[in-house]
């Protein structure tokens, strides 16, 4: 039987980092820095689920919607039109978040990040809204942008 108090933890092949101990230094990526996406001058984070949503929307439009609405086309035409419809659907999410961004920008609130995922988006602010009225305007910015998009469509 081993006494747990007599066994000291030992790090093999690691190095100390600011966040603590790097247990797997060989897995750290080196080389050129990744290219960062930006939208409205704000760092953009696109979750893998957003790309999954694009594929799902493309497949749904190409397989279930478009063949009923425009029968007699080829599978490639349905796939291309489905991809375009999927991009437009997810593009409306970007416009919705852009509505929130416009309000934050006009209120001089620092926006630190814009994140997109399958379930929606999130605008991260660097400071809290200064008043309840500003917070209400921020909340309404996205739905108003979605309404404007729907009217234009």
PDB file of N, CA and C in Angstrom, residues 98-109 134 137-142:
ATOM      1  N   UNK A  98     -25.010  42.926 -35.614  1.00  0.00           N
ATOM      2  CA  UNK A  98     -24.572  44.239 -36.075  1.00  0.00           C
ATOM      3  C   UNK A  98     -25.472  45.349 -35.564  1.00  0.00           C
ATOM      4  N   UNK A  99     -26.766  45.062 -35.423  1.00  0.00           N
ATOM      5  CA  UNK A  99     -27.684  46.048 -34.850  1.00  0.00           C
ATOM      6  C   UNK A  99     -27.326  46.375 -33.413  1.00  0.00           C
ATOM      7  N   UNK A 100     -26.988  45.361 -32.643  1.00  0.00           N
ATOM      8  CA  UNK A 100     -26.536  45.603 -31.267  1.00  0.00           C
ATOM      9  C   UNK A 100     -25.244  46.424 -31.271  1.00  0.00           C
ATOM     10  N   UNK A 101     -24.328  46.086 -32.223  1.00  0.00           N
ATOM     11  CA  UNK A 101     -23.056  46.791 -32.301  1.00  0.00           C
ATOM     12  C   UNK A 101     -23.254  48.271 -32.612  1.00  0.00           C
ATOM     13  N   UNK A 102     -24.160  48.580 -33.549  1.00  0.00           N
ATOM     14  CA  UNK A 102     -24.397  49.978 -33.920  1.00  0.00           C
ATOM     15  C   UNK A 102     -24.842  50.785 -32.703  1.00  0.00           C
ATOM     16  N   UNK A 103     -25.764  50.223 -31.917  1.00  0.00           N
ATOM     17  CA  UNK A 103     -26.237  50.927 -30.722  1.00  0.00           C
ATOM     18  C   UNK A 103     -25.093  51.097 -29.719  1.00  0.00           C
ATOM     19  N   UNK A 104     -24.310  50.045 -29.507  1.00  0.00           N
ATOM     20  CA  UNK A 104     -23.184  50.143 -28.569  1.00  0.00           C
ATOM     21  C   UNK A 104     -22.173  51.187 -29.052  1.00  0.00           C
ATOM     22  N   UNK A 105     -21.911  51.209 -30.342  1.00  0.00           N
ATOM     23  CA  UNK A 105     -20.956  52.164 -30.907  1.00  0.00           C
ATOM     24  C   UNK A 105     -21.463  53.600 -30.739  1.00  0.00           C
ATOM     25  N   UNK A 106     -22.756  53.814 -31.001  1.00  0.00           N
ATOM     26  CA  UNK A 106     -23.325  55.164 -30.855  1.00  0.00           C
ATOM     27  C   UNK A 106     -23.362  55.605 -29.398  1.00  0.00           C
ATOM     28  N   UNK A 107     -23.486  54.640 -28.471  1.00  0.00           N
ATOM     29  CA  UNK A 107     -23.490  54.958 -27.041  1.00  0.00           C
ATOM     30  C   UNK A 107     -22.064  55.041 -26.490  1.00  0.00           C
ATOM     31  N   UNK A 108     -21.077  54.897 -27.356  1.00  0.00           N
ATOM     32  CA  UNK A 108     -19.659  54.948 -26.983  1.00  0.00           C
ATOM     33  C   UNK A 108     -19.285  53.881 -25.945  1.00  0.00           C
ATOM     34  N   UNK A 109     -19.893  52.704 -26.096  1.00  0.00           N
ATOM     35  CA  UNK A 109     -19.550  51.576 -25.237  1.00  0.00           C
ATOM     36  C   UNK A 109     -18.499  50.729 -25.962  1.00  0.00           C
ATOM     37  N   UNK A 134     -30.133  53.246 -22.142  1.00  0.00           N
ATOM     38  CA  UNK A 134     -29.096  52.746 -23.053  1.00  0.00           C
ATOM     39  C   UNK A 134     -29.162  51.228 -23.141  1.00  0.00           C
ATOM     40  N   UNK A 137     -32.054  50.329 -25.362  1.00  0.00           N
ATOM     41  CA  UNK A 137     -31.703  50.563 -26.760  1.00  0.00           C
ATOM     42  C   UNK A 137     -30.776  49.465 -27.273  1.00  0.00           C
ATOM     43  N   UNK A 138     -29.826  49.058 -26.438  1.00  0.00           N
ATOM     44  CA  UNK A 138     -28.923  47.973 -26.814  1.00  0.00           C
ATOM     45  C   UNK A 138     -29.688  46.679 -27.063  1.00  0.00           C
ATOM     46  N   UNK A 139     -30.641  46.389 -26.205  1.00  0.00           N
ATOM     47  CA  UNK A 139     -31.427  45.165 -26.341  1.00  0.00           C
ATOM     48  C   UNK A 139     -32.287  45.199 -27.605  1.00  0.00           C
ATOM     49  N   UNK A 140     -32.800  46.372 -27.968  1.00  0.00           N
ATOM     50  CA  UNK A 140     -33.682  46.482 -29.130  1.00  0.00           C
ATOM     51  C   UNK A 140     -32.931  46.605 -30.448  1.00  0.00           C
ATOM     52  N   UNK A 141     -31.635  46.929 -30.395  1.00  0.00           N
ATOM     53  CA  UNK A 141     -30.861  47.119 -31.615  1.00  0.00           C
ATOM     54  C   UNK A 141     -30.859  45.903 -32.525  1.00  0.00           C
ATOM     55  N   UNK A 142     -30.685  44.723 -31.980  1.00  0.00           N
ATOM     56  CA  UNK A 142     -30.660  43.487 -32.782  1.00  0.00           C
ATOM     57  C   UNK A 142     -31.999  43.167 -33.409  1.00  0.00           C
TER      58      UNK A 142
END
